[in-house]
XYZ file of C-alpha atoms in Angstrom:
561
model
C -41.644 1.913 -17.520
C -38.624 -0.196 -16.097
C -38.536 0.849 -12.280
C -34.835 1.416 -12.560
C -35.255 4.367 -14.698
C -37.662 5.892 -12.284
C -36.364 8.682 -10.459
C -37.084 7.903 -6.724
C -33.801 9.589 -5.932
C -34.520 12.427 -8.503
C -36.147 14.905 -6.358
C -36.311 18.612 -5.644
C -34.159 19.549 -2.742
C -35.051 22.200 -0.009
C -33.323 25.320 -0.369
C -31.093 24.729 2.690
C -29.926 21.196 1.591
C -26.486 20.526 -0.011
C -26.819 18.958 -3.496
C -26.615 15.287 -3.773
C -24.339 13.947 -6.642
C -24.067 10.601 -8.487
C -21.848 7.916 -7.220
C -20.288 7.829 -10.808
C -21.093 9.090 -14.349
C -20.557 6.895 -17.236
C -19.549 8.073 -20.652
C -18.664 6.253 -23.801
C -19.335 5.617 -27.363
C -22.687 4.189 -28.675
C -22.587 0.486 -27.996
C -19.789 0.532 -25.337
C -22.123 -1.143 -22.776
C -22.889 1.907 -20.712
C -26.579 0.940 -19.899
C -25.845 -2.654 -19.336
C -22.717 -2.406 -17.254
C -23.937 0.720 -15.322
C -27.125 -1.097 -14.317
C -25.458 -4.232 -13.309
C -22.935 -1.926 -11.293
C -25.810 -0.173 -9.672
C -27.594 -3.508 -8.671
C -24.294 -4.862 -7.091
C -23.952 -1.720 -5.191
C -27.825 -1.488 -4.216
C -28.012 1.962 -5.898
C -30.292 3.416 -8.482
C -29.316 3.712 -12.172
C -30.496 6.258 -14.525
C -29.607 6.337 -18.298
C -29.666 9.945 -19.573
C -31.467 9.134 -22.721
C -34.351 7.212 -20.796
C -34.645 10.204 -18.501
C -34.898 12.535 -21.570
C -37.648 10.468 -23.240
C -39.519 10.578 -19.866
C -39.106 14.504 -19.760
C -40.167 14.866 -23.458
C -42.729 12.322 -23.687
C -41.463 10.642 -26.734
C -38.633 8.544 -27.929
C -35.345 10.089 -28.963
C -35.779 9.292 -32.717
C -39.012 10.867 -32.770
C -37.712 14.018 -31.009
C -34.762 14.368 -33.419
C -36.992 13.881 -36.465
C -39.592 16.669 -35.184
C -37.293 19.227 -33.559
C -33.672 18.363 -34.776
C -30.346 17.771 -32.924
C -29.729 21.387 -31.402
C -33.233 21.251 -29.571
C -32.431 17.656 -28.358
C -28.962 18.751 -26.981
C -30.476 21.625 -25.143
C -32.868 19.204 -23.532
C -29.993 16.629 -22.789
C -27.820 19.586 -21.289
C -30.645 20.431 -18.762
C -31.447 16.963 -17.688
C -27.713 16.212 -17.184
C -27.246 19.492 -15.106
C -30.136 18.497 -12.968
C -29.152 14.987 -12.408
C -25.411 16.009 -11.474
C -26.932 17.944 -8.535
C -29.951 15.958 -7.496
C -29.126 12.145 -7.909
C -26.985 9.704 -5.850
C -26.716 6.528 -8.031
C -24.847 5.662 -11.220
C -25.598 7.903 -13.904
C -24.862 6.929 -17.731
C -24.931 9.714 -20.456
C -25.725 9.403 -24.080
C -22.788 8.968 -26.527
C -22.711 12.571 -27.752
C -23.491 14.248 -24.587
C -20.033 15.064 -23.453
C -19.236 16.755 -26.555
C -21.534 19.670 -25.500
C -19.392 22.323 -23.680
C -21.865 23.161 -21.127
C -22.063 19.529 -20.167
C -18.236 19.436 -20.184
C -18.399 22.269 -17.714
C -20.901 20.545 -15.527
C -18.846 17.292 -15.616
C -15.674 19.152 -14.466
C -17.595 20.850 -11.649
C -18.657 17.338 -10.611
C -15.139 15.903 -10.653
C -13.902 19.154 -8.694
C -16.385 17.923 -5.947
C -15.061 14.577 -5.930
C -17.034 12.942 -8.603
C -15.838 10.087 -10.914
C -16.320 10.474 -14.640
C -15.676 6.849 -16.102
C -15.068 6.587 -19.809
C -16.183 3.018 -20.665
C -14.031 1.739 -23.442
C -15.103 -1.420 -25.295
C -13.425 -2.855 -28.249
C -14.274 -0.249 -31.096
C -15.225 -3.214 -33.507
C -17.561 -4.761 -30.929
C -19.099 -1.594 -29.843
C -19.805 -0.490 -33.419
C -21.736 -3.681 -34.149
C -23.661 -3.431 -31.031
C -24.630 0.009 -31.672
C -25.573 -0.814 -35.276
C -27.585 -3.955 -34.210
C -29.382 -1.996 -31.590
C -31.031 0.508 -34.007
C -32.937 3.683 -33.134
C -30.027 5.835 -33.170
C -30.219 9.039 -35.165
C -26.594 9.732 -35.025
C -26.084 6.499 -37.210
C -28.503 7.087 -40.037
C -26.983 6.080 -43.321
C -23.829 4.115 -43.319
C -23.823 3.422 -39.667
C -20.446 1.711 -39.478
C -18.699 4.776 -41.401
C -20.542 7.124 -39.319
C -19.673 5.496 -35.929
C -16.019 5.356 -36.901
C -16.185 9.117 -37.817
C -17.790 9.807 -34.355
C -15.254 7.667 -32.475
C -12.332 9.483 -34.060
C -13.995 12.858 -33.019
C -15.207 11.730 -29.620
C -12.431 9.446 -28.149
C -9.795 12.260 -27.529
C -12.506 14.255 -25.899
C -13.402 11.594 -23.790
C -9.804 10.507 -22.606
C -9.274 14.122 -21.731
C -12.463 14.558 -19.875
C -12.723 11.386 -17.784
C -10.774 11.036 -14.514
C -11.270 7.060 -14.812
C -10.957 4.992 -17.801
C -12.182 1.317 -17.655
C -11.267 -1.017 -20.421
C -13.645 -3.768 -21.216
C -12.108 -5.646 -23.872
C -12.948 -9.293 -23.601
C -14.698 -9.124 -20.276
C -18.057 -10.379 -19.326
C -20.656 -7.665 -18.276
C -20.302 -8.763 -14.694
C -16.617 -8.705 -14.662
C -16.684 -5.334 -16.372
C -19.098 -4.006 -13.902
C -16.926 -5.225 -10.851
C -13.917 -3.566 -12.603
C -15.860 -0.398 -12.837
C -16.749 -0.527 -9.239
C -13.125 -1.164 -8.045
C -11.985 1.871 -10.169
C -15.074 4.121 -9.109
C -14.075 3.618 -5.481
C -10.734 5.146 -5.982
C -9.829 8.413 -4.427
C -8.520 11.070 -6.875
C -6.360 14.061 -6.007
C -5.857 16.433 -8.788
C -2.692 18.229 -8.815
C -2.204 21.557 -10.774
C -0.463 24.847 -10.460
C 1.743 27.405 -11.966
C 4.490 25.519 -13.763
C 2.715 22.155 -13.482
C 1.225 20.138 -16.222
C -2.009 18.838 -14.178
C -2.014 15.111 -13.096
C -3.966 12.894 -10.907
C -2.848 10.930 -7.812
C -5.108 7.969 -7.907
C -5.559 5.846 -4.631
C -7.220 2.722 -4.423
C -7.353 -1.048 -4.974
C -6.640 -1.726 -8.407
C -5.257 1.559 -9.324
C -2.373 0.116 -11.271
C -4.810 -1.044 -13.983
C -4.729 2.849 -15.196
C -0.939 2.479 -16.206
C -1.673 2.455 -19.842
C -4.198 5.403 -19.477
C -1.535 7.469 -17.659
C 1.271 6.800 -20.165
C -0.907 7.501 -23.240
C -0.426 6.271 -26.880
C 2.793 8.338 -27.907
C 5.396 6.145 -25.958
C 6.645 2.942 -27.929
C 9.342 2.032 -25.278
C 8.705 2.139 -21.488
C 11.538 1.514 -18.958
C 10.085 -0.210 -15.844
C 12.465 0.675 -13.041
C 11.793 -1.254 -9.770
C 13.583 -3.013 -6.845
C 13.838 -6.781 -6.180
C 11.632 -6.399 -3.130
C 8.599 -5.526 -5.352
C 9.128 -8.265 -7.987
C 5.520 -9.465 -7.498
C 4.019 -6.069 -8.192
C 6.724 -5.396 -10.989
C 5.410 -8.551 -12.730
C 1.868 -7.249 -12.653
C 3.009 -4.007 -13.974
C 5.074 -5.669 -16.837
C 2.059 -7.602 -17.982
C -0.187 -4.518 -17.997
C 2.334 -2.631 -20.119
C 2.763 -5.348 -22.591
C -1.054 -5.874 -22.848
C -1.267 -1.982 -23.552
C 1.202 -2.602 -26.608
C 4.350 -1.157 -25.047
C 7.963 -2.523 -25.383
C 9.145 -2.930 -21.912
C 12.714 -2.600 -20.880
C 13.046 -4.164 -17.442
C 15.538 -2.256 -14.950
C 16.091 -3.443 -11.629
C 17.907 -1.131 -9.151
C 18.950 -1.829 -5.573
C 16.598 -1.303 -2.785
C 16.177 1.839 -0.578
C 19.106 4.555 -0.395
C 21.513 2.297 -2.180
C 19.651 2.795 -5.234
C 19.794 6.720 -5.201
C 23.500 7.011 -6.506
C 25.107 8.500 -9.502
C 26.464 5.059 -10.328
C 22.877 3.497 -10.280
C 21.703 6.441 -12.424
C 24.637 6.136 -14.819
C 23.822 2.286 -15.275
C 20.197 3.254 -16.143
C 21.299 5.947 -18.668
C 23.402 3.288 -20.391
C 20.542 1.020 -20.647
C 18.361 3.565 -22.126
C 20.869 4.500 -24.561
C 21.517 0.913 -25.643
C 17.612 0.256 -26.060
C 17.378 3.324 -28.213
C 14.909 5.255 -26.045
C 13.843 8.579 -27.546
C 12.144 11.657 -26.151
C 8.668 10.334 -27.018
C 9.386 7.159 -24.869
C 8.490 6.897 -21.126
C 9.653 5.749 -17.572
C 7.676 3.940 -15.010
C 8.971 4.144 -11.329
C 7.575 1.301 -9.270
C 8.622 0.756 -5.545
C 9.347 2.752 -2.548
C 10.308 6.333 -2.098
C 14.084 5.883 -3.063
C 12.910 4.114 -6.303
C 10.485 6.704 -7.395
C 12.850 9.351 -6.559
C 15.515 7.955 -8.807
C 13.060 7.037 -11.676
C 11.897 10.598 -11.863
C 15.425 11.805 -11.749
C 16.314 9.640 -14.841
C 13.012 10.794 -16.523
C 13.916 14.420 -15.912
C 17.573 13.933 -17.237
C 17.021 11.702 -20.200
C 16.898 13.868 -23.265
C 16.099 16.715 -20.890
C 12.948 15.232 -19.829
C 10.570 12.384 -20.854
C 7.026 11.142 -19.595
C 6.995 9.201 -16.296
C 4.451 7.656 -14.083
C 5.087 6.812 -10.458
C 3.557 3.599 -8.924
C 4.474 3.810 -5.082
C 4.545 0.445 -3.331
C 4.935 1.714 0.315
C 2.983 3.958 2.484
C 5.799 6.450 2.690
C 6.092 6.698 -1.099
C 2.308 6.976 -1.467
C 1.958 9.944 0.837
C 5.347 11.631 0.058
C 7.892 10.791 -2.517
C 5.872 9.897 -5.421
C 3.891 13.225 -5.513
C 5.227 16.716 -6.035
C 7.891 16.521 -8.562
C 10.958 16.309 -6.390
C 13.393 13.929 -7.972
C 17.004 13.270 -6.947
C 19.935 11.226 -5.873
C 22.216 11.324 -2.902
C 25.831 12.220 -2.694
C 28.499 11.594 0.003
C 27.974 15.060 1.319
C 24.324 14.755 1.793
C 20.761 13.425 0.835
C 19.026 14.740 -2.335
C 21.509 17.333 -3.056
C 21.579 16.586 -6.833
C 18.035 16.556 -8.332
C 15.468 18.432 -10.071
C 11.691 19.499 -10.063
C 9.929 17.386 -12.641
C 6.300 16.346 -12.322
C 4.963 12.788 -13.200
C 2.161 12.270 -15.659
C 0.295 10.583 -13.038
C 0.887 8.611 -9.739
C -1.008 5.262 -9.023
C -1.129 4.310 -5.454
C -2.384 0.896 -5.686
C -3.493 -0.333 -2.217
C -3.027 -3.969 -3.298
C 0.842 -3.359 -3.100
C 0.424 -2.786 0.553
C -0.402 -6.367 1.041
C 3.250 -7.283 0.735
C 4.583 -4.520 3.124
C 6.369 -5.512 6.381
C 4.909 -3.819 9.474
C 8.016 -1.808 10.337
C 8.117 -0.348 6.779
C 4.322 0.549 7.041
C 4.808 2.157 10.344
C 7.762 4.392 9.132
C 5.252 5.786 6.536
C 3.105 7.085 9.354
C 5.774 9.503 10.177
C 5.206 11.365 7.025
C 1.483 11.031 7.483
C 1.723 12.579 10.935
C 3.787 15.421 9.589
C 0.996 16.283 7.143
C -1.196 16.488 10.161
C 1.115 18.625 12.303
C 1.467 21.215 9.465
C -1.819 21.598 7.861
C -4.538 18.979 8.674
C -5.178 18.297 12.361
C -7.937 15.779 11.350
C -5.191 13.428 10.213
C -3.835 13.562 13.815
C -7.489 12.700 15.168
C -7.541 9.458 12.690
C -4.179 8.561 13.711
C -4.988 8.805 17.546
C -8.320 7.012 17.015
C -6.826 4.099 15.014
C -3.185 4.024 16.486
C -3.657 0.343 17.872
C -4.950 -0.919 14.618
C -2.215 1.021 12.520
C 0.587 -0.006 14.744
C -0.663 -3.849 14.337
C -0.719 -3.558 10.513
C -0.673 -6.958 8.777
C -0.385 -6.943 4.945
C -1.847 -10.335 4.681
C -5.097 -9.395 5.977
C -5.210 -5.638 5.052
C -7.390 -5.420 2.107
C -10.226 -7.426 3.755
C -10.085 -5.266 7.013
C -11.769 -2.031 8.025
C -8.217 -0.412 8.188
C -8.242 -0.441 4.395
C -10.509 2.570 4.383
C -8.651 4.300 7.287
C -5.357 3.970 5.380
C -6.797 5.261 1.972
C -8.402 8.288 3.724
C -5.015 9.050 5.393
C -3.219 8.621 2.124
C -5.700 10.981 0.337
C -5.524 13.584 3.038
C -1.663 13.598 3.103
C -1.612 13.889 -0.780
C -3.913 16.739 -0.555
C -1.774 18.408 1.986
C 1.141 18.041 -0.416
C -0.646 18.802 -3.459
C -1.673 22.262 -1.776
C 1.918 23.185 -0.940
C 3.207 21.931 -4.298
C 0.601 23.606 -6.439
C 1.512 26.940 -4.745
C 5.101 26.556 -4.936
C 6.445 23.808 -7.103
C 10.249 24.913 -6.744
C 10.315 25.311 -3.062
C 11.042 28.949 -2.666
C 8.355 29.438 -0.043
C 5.293 27.522 1.012
C 6.640 24.198 -0.031
C 9.450 24.413 2.505
C 6.853 23.621 5.294
C 6.744 20.038 3.948
C 10.180 19.817 5.256
C 8.926 19.872 8.814
C 11.122 17.372 10.675
C 13.451 16.955 7.806
C 16.522 19.270 8.846
C 17.156 16.932 11.828
C 15.838 13.949 10.042
C 18.256 14.038 7.097
C 21.069 14.510 9.450
C 20.047 11.412 11.341
C 19.861 9.452 8.068
C 23.328 10.685 7.038
C 25.094 9.915 10.236
C 23.424 6.540 10.541
C 24.682 5.693 6.940
C 20.968 5.323 6.098
C 20.206 2.465 8.273
C 17.493 4.449 9.855
C 14.617 4.713 7.439
C 13.357 8.042 6.518
C 10.069 8.083 8.287
C 11.669 7.128 11.428
C 14.347 9.789 11.366
C 11.524 12.427 10.405
C 9.646 11.392 13.441
C 12.593 12.323 15.703
C 13.117 15.361 13.553
C 9.701 16.644 14.371
C 10.124 16.106 18.011
C 13.371 17.993 17.705
C 11.546 20.984 15.806
C 8.930 21.021 18.497
C 11.488 21.148 21.317
C 13.340 24.021 19.283
C 9.774 25.811 18.844
C 9.305 25.519 22.608
C 12.782 26.742 23.398
C 12.148 29.852 21.270
C 8.752 30.726 22.327
C 6.693 29.643 19.485
C 4.906 26.663 21.287
C 4.206 25.463 24.858
C 5.364 22.250 26.254
C 1.888 20.626 25.783
C 2.368 20.667 22.025
C 5.924 19.053 22.399
C 4.359 16.195 24.495
C 1.718 15.820 21.814
C 4.311 14.899 19.324
C 5.723 12.343 21.596
C 2.785 10.824 22.701
C 1.260 10.449 19.357
C 4.436 9.202 17.654
C 4.913 6.749 20.347
C 1.397 5.465 20.016
C 2.012 4.540 16.363
C 5.370 2.879 17.142
C 7.624 5.584 15.931
C 10.768 6.619 17.562
C 10.991 9.947 19.352
C 14.611 10.178 20.392
C 18.178 9.261 19.065
C 21.396 9.011 20.481
C 24.442 10.513 18.859
C 27.508 11.719 20.774
C 28.594 14.790 18.765
C 26.415 17.952 18.273
C 29.219 19.285 15.915
C 28.408 16.490 13.409
C 24.946 17.216 13.287
C 25.373 21.079 13.213
C 27.715 20.469 10.063
C 24.779 18.632 8.275
C 22.322 20.967 9.199
C 24.274 23.798 7.531
C 24.257 21.719 4.196
C 20.387 21.496 4.475
C 18.524 22.776 1.535
C 16.817 25.371 3.634
C 20.084 26.985 4.812
C 21.177 30.105 3.348
C 24.804 30.814 3.541
C 25.875 30.452 7.043
C 22.205 30.956 8.335
C 20.375 27.852 9.690
C 16.582 27.798 8.985
C 14.140 25.460 10.444
C 10.360 24.663 9.971
C 8.603 24.948 13.311
C 5.121 25.310 14.332
C 3.312 28.520 15.846
C 0.406 26.075 16.695
C -0.850 22.707 15.401
C -1.669 23.184 11.698
C 0.328 26.388 11.569
C 3.905 26.158 10.528
C 6.358 29.055 10.268
C 10.058 29.556 9.330
C 12.530 30.062 12.075
C 15.721 31.797 10.891
C 19.003 31.841 12.604
C 17.875 30.715 16.092
C 20.115 31.191 19.283
C 22.758 28.464 19.082
C 22.313 27.426 22.673
C 18.575 26.651 21.737
C 19.503 24.448 18.799
C 22.018 22.523 20.790
C 19.715 22.154 23.854
C 16.871 20.806 21.575
C 19.565 18.289 20.370
C 20.255 17.105 23.843
C 16.548 16.820 24.589
C 15.930 14.237 21.921
C 18.665 12.035 23.388
C 16.670 11.523 26.654
C 15.058 8.193 27.233
C 16.045 6.690 23.971
C 13.396 4.390 22.120
C 15.584 3.091 19.331
């Protein structure tokens, strides 16, 4: 027997050991190349590879056609189910399933459990005609007895929808050599995936990794005919790539460029986009793709939420800030002269593709401002984020997009994005419409939004939130929620990252007026998010006005911007 099918990593665990799990599980139709591409991927990664059919033959002591003939398909599916269950809990290489295995409910349950623990189920999609011919030429397939081509197509029609729904990664191999397909699979298997669900939310994935944009067609699905690609001039290199991917997937693409940053989040811009959609004949079954920074994904989501009362959309964030904040969670909106994001809706995307390749064109200062929202997630929920930020502060502050993808910093940033998205997903899943828990995501935003407004959006959001967090910490200390050491912790970490911790503005009354317009305010009552301790936020309602003003004066000391 070929050594690659021996199970040197398939072993019985001691009772006190945690289960080991496959690096990736491959599913797909007969003839899709699961064994060839899977074994090649394993060889490149120096991992073991196991084909479920070969493992079954080892277990039963005969080949599968013989077993089918002697015991029938139901008995085979029972053995297959047991082998897959064992391998999913006791094997740490690349594991390929037989074509029909994912149709068994018990196997589906095992695969979902595997994905819940961070596993990647990869649907390997070849050209159906090529896969059908390979499967037919290969022979020895009990499910293709009789008219092989007709039976293959019937099975494909049954299985393809199930495979698409089950997998959390889809790899198209049309026209690729086996090695190129293996490299693509490795790239996509290395993605980090955060699954977002909850009451009132149609589940979707946030996919984080180098090459995540390749999943654009899979996220949009087959129903849309027309796709509006909404983007800014500053990301033209990435929008060109997205446009090519969309057209290659068969969509009619309407290219819509909007102004950069907050200048694009206006009713005038939104109205111009609505006019384009109307002129292009966009229907309820068509879709929107928002590609750019946080402001762009905000307005793209708002357009999707309002066009014909809601059409499908996918967010493709190209900045760190957008990846960890604006693109996830379903908050969409535009600004008005009276305040930021006062007009908008809660409308979740069909998917979020955070492609790390887009960060290679990001200027250093734009990257650093995104760290403000990352730090916020650490202060309110995940202190491990704060540890990572402190440990890698010098490298993060020296971010250089040109060398980023080849540097050790890539994995650090990927982990920070994943952890931040998990924090946001937790709050969103439990409170989509911001009536309770989700308000904690606004830590630092009451003052931060006031700064943005009073600076006419010359201050970037992440920088304003950094100062806003210091303000919230000062207010929490003044009202007895935390001690001064945690205030200093804010200042020290944010300074290490290159973020501002103070702001000069002459009029407290100006700030107070905008605080009363904050979305968390209720009537004339001011409400703030503060900390009781690191990782434990709380609401502070109607604090003493002298504390509100004193905290304002404290952030004006020793200006850093």
